[in-house]
PDB file of C-alpha atoms in Angstrom:
ATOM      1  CA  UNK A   1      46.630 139.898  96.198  1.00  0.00           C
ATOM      2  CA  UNK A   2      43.391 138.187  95.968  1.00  0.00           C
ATOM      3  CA  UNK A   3      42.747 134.459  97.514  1.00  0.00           C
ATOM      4  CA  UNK A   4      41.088 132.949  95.159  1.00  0.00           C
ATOM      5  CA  UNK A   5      40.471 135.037  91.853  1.00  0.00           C
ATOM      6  CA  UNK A   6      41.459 133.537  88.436  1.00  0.00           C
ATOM      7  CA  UNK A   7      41.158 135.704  85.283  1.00  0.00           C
ATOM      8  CA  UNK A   8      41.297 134.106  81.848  1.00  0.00           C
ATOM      9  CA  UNK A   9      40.663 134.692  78.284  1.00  0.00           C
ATOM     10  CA  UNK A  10      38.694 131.909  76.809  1.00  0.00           C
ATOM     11  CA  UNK A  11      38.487 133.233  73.368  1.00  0.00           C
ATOM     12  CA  UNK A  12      39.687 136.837  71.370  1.00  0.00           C
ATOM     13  CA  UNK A  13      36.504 138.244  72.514  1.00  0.00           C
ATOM     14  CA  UNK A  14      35.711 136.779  76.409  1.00  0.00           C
ATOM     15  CA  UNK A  15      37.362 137.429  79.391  1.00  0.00           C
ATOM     16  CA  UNK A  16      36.652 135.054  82.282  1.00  0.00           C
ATOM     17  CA  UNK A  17      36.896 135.980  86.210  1.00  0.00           C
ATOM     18  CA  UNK A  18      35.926 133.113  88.571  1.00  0.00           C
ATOM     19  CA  UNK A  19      35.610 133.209  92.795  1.00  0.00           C
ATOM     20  CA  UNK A  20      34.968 131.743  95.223  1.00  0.00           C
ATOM     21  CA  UNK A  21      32.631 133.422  98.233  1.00  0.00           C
ATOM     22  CA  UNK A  22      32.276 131.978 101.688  1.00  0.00           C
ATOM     23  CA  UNK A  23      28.759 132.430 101.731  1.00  0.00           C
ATOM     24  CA  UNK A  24      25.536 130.720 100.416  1.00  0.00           C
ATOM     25  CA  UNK A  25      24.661 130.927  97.331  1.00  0.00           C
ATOM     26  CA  UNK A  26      21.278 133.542  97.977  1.00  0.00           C
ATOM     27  CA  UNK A  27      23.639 135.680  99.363  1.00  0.00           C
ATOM     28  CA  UNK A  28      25.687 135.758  96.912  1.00  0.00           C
ATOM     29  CA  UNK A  29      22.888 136.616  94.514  1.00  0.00           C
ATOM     30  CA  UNK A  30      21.985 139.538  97.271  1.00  0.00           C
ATOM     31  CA  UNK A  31      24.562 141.259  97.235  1.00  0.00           C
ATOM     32  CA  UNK A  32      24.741 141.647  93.610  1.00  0.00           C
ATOM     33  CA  UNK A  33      20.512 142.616  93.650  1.00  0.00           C
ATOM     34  CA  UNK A  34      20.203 145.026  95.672  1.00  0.00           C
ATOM     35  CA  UNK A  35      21.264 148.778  96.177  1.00  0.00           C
ATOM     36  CA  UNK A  36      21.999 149.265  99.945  1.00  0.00           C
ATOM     37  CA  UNK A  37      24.620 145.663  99.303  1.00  0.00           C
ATOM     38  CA  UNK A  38      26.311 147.171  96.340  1.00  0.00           C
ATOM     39  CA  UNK A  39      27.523 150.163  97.020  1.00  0.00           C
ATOM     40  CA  UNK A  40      29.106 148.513 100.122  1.00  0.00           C
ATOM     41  CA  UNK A  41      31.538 146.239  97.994  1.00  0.00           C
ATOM     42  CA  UNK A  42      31.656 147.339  94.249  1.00  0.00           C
ATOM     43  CA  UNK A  43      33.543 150.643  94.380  1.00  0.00           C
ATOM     44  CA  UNK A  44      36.208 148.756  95.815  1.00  0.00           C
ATOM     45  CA  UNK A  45      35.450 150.576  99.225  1.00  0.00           C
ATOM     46  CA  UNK A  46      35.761 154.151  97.970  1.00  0.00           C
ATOM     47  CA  UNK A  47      32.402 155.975  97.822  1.00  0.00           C
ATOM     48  CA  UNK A  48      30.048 154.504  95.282  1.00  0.00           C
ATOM     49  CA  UNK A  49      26.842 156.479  93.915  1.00  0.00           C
ATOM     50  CA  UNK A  50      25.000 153.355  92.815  1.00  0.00           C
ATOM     51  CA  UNK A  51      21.531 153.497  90.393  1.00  0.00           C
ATOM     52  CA  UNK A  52      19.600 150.475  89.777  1.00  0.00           C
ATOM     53  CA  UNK A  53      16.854 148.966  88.645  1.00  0.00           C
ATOM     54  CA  UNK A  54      17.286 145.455  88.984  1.00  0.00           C
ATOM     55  CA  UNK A  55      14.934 143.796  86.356  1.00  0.00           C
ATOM     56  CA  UNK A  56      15.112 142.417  82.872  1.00  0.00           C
ATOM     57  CA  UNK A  57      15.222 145.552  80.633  1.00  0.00           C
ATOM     58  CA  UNK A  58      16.128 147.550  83.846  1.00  0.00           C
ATOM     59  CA  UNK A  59      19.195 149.810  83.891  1.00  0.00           C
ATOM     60  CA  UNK A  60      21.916 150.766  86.381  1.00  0.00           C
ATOM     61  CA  UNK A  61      24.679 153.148  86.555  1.00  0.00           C
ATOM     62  CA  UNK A  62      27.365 153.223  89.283  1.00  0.00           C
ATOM     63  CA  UNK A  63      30.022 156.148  89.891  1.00  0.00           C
ATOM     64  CA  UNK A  64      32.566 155.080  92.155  1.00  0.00           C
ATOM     65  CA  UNK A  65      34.383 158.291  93.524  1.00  0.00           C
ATOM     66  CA  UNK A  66      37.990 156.820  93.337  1.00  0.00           C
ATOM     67  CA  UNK A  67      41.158 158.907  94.646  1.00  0.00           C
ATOM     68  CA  UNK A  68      42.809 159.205  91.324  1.00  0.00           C
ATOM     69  CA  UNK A  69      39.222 160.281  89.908  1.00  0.00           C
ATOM     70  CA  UNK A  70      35.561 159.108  89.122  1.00  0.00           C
ATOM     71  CA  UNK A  71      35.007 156.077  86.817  1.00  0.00           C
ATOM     72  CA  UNK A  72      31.225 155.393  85.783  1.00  0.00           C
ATOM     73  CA  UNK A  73      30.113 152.422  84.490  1.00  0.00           C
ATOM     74  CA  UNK A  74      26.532 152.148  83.216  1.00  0.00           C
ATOM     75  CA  UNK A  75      24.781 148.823  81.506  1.00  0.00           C
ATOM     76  CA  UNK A  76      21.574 146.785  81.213  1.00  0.00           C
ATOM     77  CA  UNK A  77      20.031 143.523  83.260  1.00  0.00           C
ATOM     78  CA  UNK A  78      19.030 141.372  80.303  1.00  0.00           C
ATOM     79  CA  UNK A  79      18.269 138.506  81.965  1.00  0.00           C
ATOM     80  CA  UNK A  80      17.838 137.480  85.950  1.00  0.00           C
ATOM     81  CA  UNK A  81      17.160 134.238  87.087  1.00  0.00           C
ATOM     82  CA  UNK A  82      17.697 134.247  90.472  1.00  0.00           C
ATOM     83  CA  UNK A  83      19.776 133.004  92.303  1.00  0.00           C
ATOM     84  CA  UNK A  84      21.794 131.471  89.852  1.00  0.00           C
ATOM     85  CA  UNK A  85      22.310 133.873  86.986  1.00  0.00           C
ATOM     86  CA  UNK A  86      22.708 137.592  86.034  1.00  0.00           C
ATOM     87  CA  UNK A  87      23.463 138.665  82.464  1.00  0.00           C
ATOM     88  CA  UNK A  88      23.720 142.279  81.964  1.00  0.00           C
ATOM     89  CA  UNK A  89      25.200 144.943  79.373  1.00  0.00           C
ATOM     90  CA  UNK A  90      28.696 147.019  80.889  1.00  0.00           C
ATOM     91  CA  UNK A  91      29.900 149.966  79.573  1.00  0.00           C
ATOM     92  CA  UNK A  92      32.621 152.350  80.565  1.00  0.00           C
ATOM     93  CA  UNK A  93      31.250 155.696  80.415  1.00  0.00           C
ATOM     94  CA  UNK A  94      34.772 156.898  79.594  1.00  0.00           C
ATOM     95  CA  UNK A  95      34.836 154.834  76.481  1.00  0.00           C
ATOM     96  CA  UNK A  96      31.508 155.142  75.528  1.00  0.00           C
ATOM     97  CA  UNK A  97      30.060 153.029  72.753  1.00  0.00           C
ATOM     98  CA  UNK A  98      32.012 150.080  73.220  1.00  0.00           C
ATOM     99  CA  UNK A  99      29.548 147.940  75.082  1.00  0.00           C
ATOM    100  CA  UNK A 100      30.502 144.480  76.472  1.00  0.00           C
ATOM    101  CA  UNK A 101      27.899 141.440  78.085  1.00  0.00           C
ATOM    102  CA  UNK A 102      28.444 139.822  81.433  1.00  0.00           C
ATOM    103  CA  UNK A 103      27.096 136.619  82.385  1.00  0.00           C
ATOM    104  CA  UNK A 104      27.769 136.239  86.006  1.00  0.00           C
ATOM    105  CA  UNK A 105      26.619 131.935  86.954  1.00  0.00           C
ATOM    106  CA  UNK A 106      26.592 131.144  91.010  1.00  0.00           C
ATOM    107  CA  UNK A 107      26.953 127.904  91.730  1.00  0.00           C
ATOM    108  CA  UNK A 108      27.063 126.727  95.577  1.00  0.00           C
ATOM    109  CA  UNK A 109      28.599 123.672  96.996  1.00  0.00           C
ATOM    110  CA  UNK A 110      29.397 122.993 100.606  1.00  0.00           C
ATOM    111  CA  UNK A 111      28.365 126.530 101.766  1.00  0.00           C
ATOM    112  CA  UNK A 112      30.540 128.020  99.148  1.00  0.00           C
ATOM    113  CA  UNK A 113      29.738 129.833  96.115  1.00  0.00           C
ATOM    114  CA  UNK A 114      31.667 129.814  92.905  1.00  0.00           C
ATOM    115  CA  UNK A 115      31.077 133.231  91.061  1.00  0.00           C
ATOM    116  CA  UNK A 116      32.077 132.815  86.676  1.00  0.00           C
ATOM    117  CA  UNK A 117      31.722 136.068  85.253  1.00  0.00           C
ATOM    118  CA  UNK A 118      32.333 135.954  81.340  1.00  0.00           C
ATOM    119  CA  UNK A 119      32.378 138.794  79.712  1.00  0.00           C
ATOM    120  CA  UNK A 120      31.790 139.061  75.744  1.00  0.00           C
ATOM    121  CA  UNK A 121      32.889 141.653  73.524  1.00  0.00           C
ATOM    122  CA  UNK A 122      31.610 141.744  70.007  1.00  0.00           C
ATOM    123  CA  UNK A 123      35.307 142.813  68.460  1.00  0.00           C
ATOM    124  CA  UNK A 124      38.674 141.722  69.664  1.00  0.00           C
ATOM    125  CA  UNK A 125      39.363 145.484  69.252  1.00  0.00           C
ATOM    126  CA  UNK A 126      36.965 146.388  71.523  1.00  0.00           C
ATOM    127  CA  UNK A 127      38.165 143.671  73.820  1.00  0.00           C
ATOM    128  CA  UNK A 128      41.688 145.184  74.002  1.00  0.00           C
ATOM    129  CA  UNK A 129      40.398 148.869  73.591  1.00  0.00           C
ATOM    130  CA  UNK A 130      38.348 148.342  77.086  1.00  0.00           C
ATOM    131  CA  UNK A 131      42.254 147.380  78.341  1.00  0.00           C
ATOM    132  CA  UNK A 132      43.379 150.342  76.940  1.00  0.00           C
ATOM    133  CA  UNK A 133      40.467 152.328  78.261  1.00  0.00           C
ATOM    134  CA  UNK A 134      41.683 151.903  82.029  1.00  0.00           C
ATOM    135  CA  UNK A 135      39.328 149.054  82.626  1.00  0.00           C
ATOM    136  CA  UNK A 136      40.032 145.431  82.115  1.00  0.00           C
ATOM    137  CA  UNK A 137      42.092 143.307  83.353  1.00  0.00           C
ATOM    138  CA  UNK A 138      41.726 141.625  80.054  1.00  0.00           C
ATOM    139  CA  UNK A 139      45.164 142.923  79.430  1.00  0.00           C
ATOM    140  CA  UNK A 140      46.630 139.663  80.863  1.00  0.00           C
ATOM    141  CA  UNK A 141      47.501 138.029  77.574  1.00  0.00           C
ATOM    142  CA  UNK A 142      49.674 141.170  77.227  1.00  0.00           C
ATOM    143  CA  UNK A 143      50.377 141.039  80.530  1.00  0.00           C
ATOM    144  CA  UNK A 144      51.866 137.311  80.629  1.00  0.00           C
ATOM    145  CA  UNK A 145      54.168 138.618  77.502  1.00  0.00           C
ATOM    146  CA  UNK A 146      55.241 141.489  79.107  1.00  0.00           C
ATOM    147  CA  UNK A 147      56.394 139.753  81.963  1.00  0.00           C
ATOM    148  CA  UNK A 148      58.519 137.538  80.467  1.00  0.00           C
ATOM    149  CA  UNK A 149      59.878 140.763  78.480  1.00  0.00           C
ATOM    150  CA  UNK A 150      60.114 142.356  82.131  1.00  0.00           C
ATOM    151  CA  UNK A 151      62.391 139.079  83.346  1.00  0.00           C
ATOM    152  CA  UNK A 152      65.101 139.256  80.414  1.00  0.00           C
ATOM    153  CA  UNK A 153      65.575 143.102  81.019  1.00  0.00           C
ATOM    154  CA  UNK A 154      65.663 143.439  84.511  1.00  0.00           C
TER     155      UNK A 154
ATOM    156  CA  UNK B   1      46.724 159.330  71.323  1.00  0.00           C
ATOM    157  CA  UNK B   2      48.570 159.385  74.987  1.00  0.00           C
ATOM    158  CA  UNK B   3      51.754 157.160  75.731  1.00  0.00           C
ATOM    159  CA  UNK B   4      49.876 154.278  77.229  1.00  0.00           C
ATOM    160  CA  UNK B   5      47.064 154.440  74.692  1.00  0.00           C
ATOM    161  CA  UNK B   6      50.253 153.514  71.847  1.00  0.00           C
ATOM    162  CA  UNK B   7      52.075 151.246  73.524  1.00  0.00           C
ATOM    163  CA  UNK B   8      48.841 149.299  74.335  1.00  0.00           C
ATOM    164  CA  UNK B   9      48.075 149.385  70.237  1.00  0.00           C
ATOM    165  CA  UNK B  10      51.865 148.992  69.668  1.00  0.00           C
ATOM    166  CA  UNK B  11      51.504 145.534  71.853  1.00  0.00           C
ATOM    167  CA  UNK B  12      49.002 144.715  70.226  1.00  0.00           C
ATOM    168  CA  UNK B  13      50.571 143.234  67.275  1.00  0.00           C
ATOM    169  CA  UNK B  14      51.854 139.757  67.443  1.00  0.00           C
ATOM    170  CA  UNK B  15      54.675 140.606  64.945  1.00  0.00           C
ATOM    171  CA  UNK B  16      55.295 143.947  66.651  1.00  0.00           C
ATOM    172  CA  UNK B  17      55.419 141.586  70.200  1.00  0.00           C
ATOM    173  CA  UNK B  18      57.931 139.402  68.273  1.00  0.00           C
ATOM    174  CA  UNK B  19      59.922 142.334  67.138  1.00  0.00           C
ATOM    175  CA  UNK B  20      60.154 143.080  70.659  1.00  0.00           C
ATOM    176  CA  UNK B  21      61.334 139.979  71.606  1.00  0.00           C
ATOM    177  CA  UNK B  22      64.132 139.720  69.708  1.00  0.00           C
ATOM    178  CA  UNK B  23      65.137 143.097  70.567  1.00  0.00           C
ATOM    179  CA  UNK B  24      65.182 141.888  74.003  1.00  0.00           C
ATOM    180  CA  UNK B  25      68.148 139.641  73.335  1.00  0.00           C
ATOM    181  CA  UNK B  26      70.065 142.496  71.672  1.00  0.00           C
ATOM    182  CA  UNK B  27      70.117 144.930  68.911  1.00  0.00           C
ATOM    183  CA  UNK B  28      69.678 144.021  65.518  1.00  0.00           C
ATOM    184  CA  UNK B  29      69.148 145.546  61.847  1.00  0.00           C
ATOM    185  CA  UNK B  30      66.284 146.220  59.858  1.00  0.00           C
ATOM    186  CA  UNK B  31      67.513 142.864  58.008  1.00  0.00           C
ATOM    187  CA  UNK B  32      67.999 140.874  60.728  1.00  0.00           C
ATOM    188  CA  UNK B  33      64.831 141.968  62.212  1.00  0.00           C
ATOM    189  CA  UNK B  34      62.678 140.428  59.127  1.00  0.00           C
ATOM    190  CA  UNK B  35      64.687 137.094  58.500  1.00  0.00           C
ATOM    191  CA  UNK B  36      61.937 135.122  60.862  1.00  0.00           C
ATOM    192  CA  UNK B  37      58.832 136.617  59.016  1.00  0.00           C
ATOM    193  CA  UNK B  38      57.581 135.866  56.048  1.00  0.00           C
ATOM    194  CA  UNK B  39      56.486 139.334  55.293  1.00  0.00           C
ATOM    195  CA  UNK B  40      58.706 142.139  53.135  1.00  0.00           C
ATOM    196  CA  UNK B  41      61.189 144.276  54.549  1.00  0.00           C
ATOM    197  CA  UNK B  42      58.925 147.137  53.868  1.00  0.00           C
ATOM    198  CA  UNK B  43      56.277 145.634  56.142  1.00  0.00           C
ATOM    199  CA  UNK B  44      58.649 145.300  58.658  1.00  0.00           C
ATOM    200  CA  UNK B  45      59.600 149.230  58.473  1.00  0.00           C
ATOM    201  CA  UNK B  46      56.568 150.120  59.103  1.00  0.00           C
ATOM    202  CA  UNK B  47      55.878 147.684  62.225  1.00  0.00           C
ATOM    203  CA  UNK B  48      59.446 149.202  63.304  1.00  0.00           C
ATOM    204  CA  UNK B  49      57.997 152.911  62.971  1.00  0.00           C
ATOM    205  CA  UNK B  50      54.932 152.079  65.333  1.00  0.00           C
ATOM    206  CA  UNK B  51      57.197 150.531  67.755  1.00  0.00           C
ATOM    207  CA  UNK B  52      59.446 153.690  68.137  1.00  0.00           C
ATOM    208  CA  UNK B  53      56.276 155.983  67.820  1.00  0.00           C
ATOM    209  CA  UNK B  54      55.517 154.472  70.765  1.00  0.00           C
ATOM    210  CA  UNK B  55      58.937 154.778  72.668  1.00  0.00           C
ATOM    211  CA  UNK B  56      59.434 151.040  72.634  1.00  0.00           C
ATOM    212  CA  UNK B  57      62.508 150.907  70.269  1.00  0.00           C
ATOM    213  CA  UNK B  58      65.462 153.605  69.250  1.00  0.00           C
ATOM    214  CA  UNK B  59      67.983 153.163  66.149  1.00  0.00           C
ATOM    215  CA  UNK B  60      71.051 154.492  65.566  1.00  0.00           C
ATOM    216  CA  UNK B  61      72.058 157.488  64.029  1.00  0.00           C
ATOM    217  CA  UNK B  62      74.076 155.856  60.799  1.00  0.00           C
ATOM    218  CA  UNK B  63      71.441 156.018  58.149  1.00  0.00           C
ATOM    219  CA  UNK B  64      72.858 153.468  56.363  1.00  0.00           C
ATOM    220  CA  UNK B  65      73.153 150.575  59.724  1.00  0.00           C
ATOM    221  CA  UNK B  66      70.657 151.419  61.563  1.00  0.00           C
ATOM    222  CA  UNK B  67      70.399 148.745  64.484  1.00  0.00           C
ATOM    223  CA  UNK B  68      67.470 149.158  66.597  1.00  0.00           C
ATOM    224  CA  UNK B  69      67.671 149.072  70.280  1.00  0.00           C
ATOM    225  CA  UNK B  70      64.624 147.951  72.904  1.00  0.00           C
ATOM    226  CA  UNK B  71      63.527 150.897  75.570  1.00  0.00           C
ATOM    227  CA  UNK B  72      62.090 148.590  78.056  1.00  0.00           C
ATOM    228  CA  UNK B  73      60.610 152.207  79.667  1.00  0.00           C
ATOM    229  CA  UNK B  74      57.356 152.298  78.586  1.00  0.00           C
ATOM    230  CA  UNK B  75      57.211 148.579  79.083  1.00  0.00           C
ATOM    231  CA  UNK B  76      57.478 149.306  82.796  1.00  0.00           C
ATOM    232  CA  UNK B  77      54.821 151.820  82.793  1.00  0.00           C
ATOM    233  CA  UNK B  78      52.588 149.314  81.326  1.00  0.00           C
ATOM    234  CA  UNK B  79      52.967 146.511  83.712  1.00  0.00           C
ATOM    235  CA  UNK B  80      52.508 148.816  86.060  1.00  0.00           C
ATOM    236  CA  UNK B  81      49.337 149.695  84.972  1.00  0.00           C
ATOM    237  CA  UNK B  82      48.065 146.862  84.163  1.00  0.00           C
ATOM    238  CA  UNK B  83      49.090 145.442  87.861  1.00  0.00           C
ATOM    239  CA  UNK B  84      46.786 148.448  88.818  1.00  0.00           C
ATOM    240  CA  UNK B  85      43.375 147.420  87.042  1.00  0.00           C
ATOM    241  CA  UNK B  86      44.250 143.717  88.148  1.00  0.00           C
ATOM    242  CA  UNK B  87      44.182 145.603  91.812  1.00  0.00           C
ATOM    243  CA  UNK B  88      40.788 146.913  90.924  1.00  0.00           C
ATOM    244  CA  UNK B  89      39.074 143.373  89.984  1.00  0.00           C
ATOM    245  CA  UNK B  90      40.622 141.675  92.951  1.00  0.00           C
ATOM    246  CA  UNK B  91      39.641 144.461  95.468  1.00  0.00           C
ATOM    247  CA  UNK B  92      36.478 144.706  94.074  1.00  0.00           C
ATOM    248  CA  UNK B  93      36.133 140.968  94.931  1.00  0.00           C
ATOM    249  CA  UNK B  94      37.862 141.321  98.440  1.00  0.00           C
ATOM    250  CA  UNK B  95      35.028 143.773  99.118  1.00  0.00           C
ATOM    251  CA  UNK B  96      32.203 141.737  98.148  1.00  0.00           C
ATOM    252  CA  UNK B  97      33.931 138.420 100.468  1.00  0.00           C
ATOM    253  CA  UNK B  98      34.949 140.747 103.425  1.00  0.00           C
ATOM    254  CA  UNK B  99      30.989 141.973 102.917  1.00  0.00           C
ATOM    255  CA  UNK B 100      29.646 139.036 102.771  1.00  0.00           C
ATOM    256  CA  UNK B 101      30.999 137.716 105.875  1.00  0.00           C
ATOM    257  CA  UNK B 102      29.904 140.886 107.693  1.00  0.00           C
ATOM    258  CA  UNK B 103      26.258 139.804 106.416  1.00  0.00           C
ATOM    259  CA  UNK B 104      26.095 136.799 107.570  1.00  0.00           C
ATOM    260  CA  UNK B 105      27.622 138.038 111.315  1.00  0.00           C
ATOM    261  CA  UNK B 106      24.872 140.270 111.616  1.00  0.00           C
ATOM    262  CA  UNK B 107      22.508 136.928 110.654  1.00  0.00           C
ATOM    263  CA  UNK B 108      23.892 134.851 113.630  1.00  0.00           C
TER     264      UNK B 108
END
């Protein structure tokens, strides 16, 4: 269980993650910038090969070596403003083509910072096809309806 | 397509969700099935088919009263999944806070 994460689906085509970090804001921004911070958090802790080049127009691809398989994820930095904002193309190399935009915002307040990642699809489809893919949690709106289907039968 | 792959598109119907729902309280006919909707019974035979395509539903054998039955199996499979990928966002996070604090350790 996380603390502090809340997913949500603000429209057919955005999924919304926000959380909050007990850390200043630059840090924040850090440890999303930079290679040797990455790889030591975004792979979930397994072993994460981790190319990037972090600069509007600049490219990255990550393979994190999971123990049910590998899962690469590839995508574009569109637009950095640091140390408040990162938007930048994701794609799931094993549904390729189907290319979604984050737009991470850090805000800081007391020492804290409050990371709200949105991410945009350009098709509902493609929305629920990245949950059927193996990679969103976007499947919540299912999720919340199979969960009450769960409680009647069990 | 694999299992998960159509029950994920079989979900993804809000009739086909209703459908379910119903079928949660108990079987029911074809007829009874398509009272709430305002689409034809034909429609509805074809929503039916997807859902047992993907496992989700079975009907009896009587061709003429056939009632269709929920098979909350696959169901289970997919909340477990999904419970899974919700594991990967959260960990993901986890590992950036638990990191995070390590950094600023090593700053004091």
């Amino acid at each position: 269980m996380s603390d502090n994460l809340t997913v949500t689906l603000p429209s057919d085509l955005e999924i919304k993650m926000v959380r909050v970090f007990d850390a200043p804001r630059e840090l924040v921004f850090e440890a999303h910038a930079k290679v040797e911070h990455v790889k030591h958090w975004w792979g979930r802790g397994n072993p994460l090969d981790c190319e990037m080049d972090f600069r509007p127009g600049g490219t990255y691809r990550f393979v994190e070596h999971a123990p049910d398989g590998d899962y690469a994820f590839r995508g574009e930095y569109r637009e950095i403003r640091a140390p408040e904002l990162i938007v930048q193309t994701f794609e799931f190399e094993g549904m390729p083509g189907h290319v979604c935009v984050e737009t991470l915002e850090l805000t800081e307040e007391g020492g804290k910072t409050t990371v709200t990642s949105v991410t945009r699809f350009d098709t509902k489809e493609d929305r629920d096809g990245m949950v059927s893919s193996g990679m969103e949690v976007g499947a919540r709106e299912s999720y919340e309806a199979l969960a009450a289907y769960l409680a009647k039968l069990s | 397509m694999d299992r998960l792959s159509e029950v994920f598109s079989a979900l993804a119907d809000p009739t086909r969700r209703a459908i379910l729902a119903r079928l949660a309280q108990g079987e029911a006919t074809v007829n009874q099935l398509a009272e709430p909707f305002p689409i034809s019974l034909q429609a509805v035979s074809k929503h039916l088919k997807v859902l047992e395509r993907a496992g989700l539903i079975s009907r009896g054998k009587e061709a003429q009263w056939r009632p269709c039955r929920l098979d909350a199996d696959p169901l289970r499979e997919v909340a477990v999944w999904v419970a899974g990928y919700e594991r990967f966002w959260e960990q993901r996070y986890d590992q950036l806070g638990e990191y995070l604090r390590q950094l600023q350790k090593e700053e004091r």
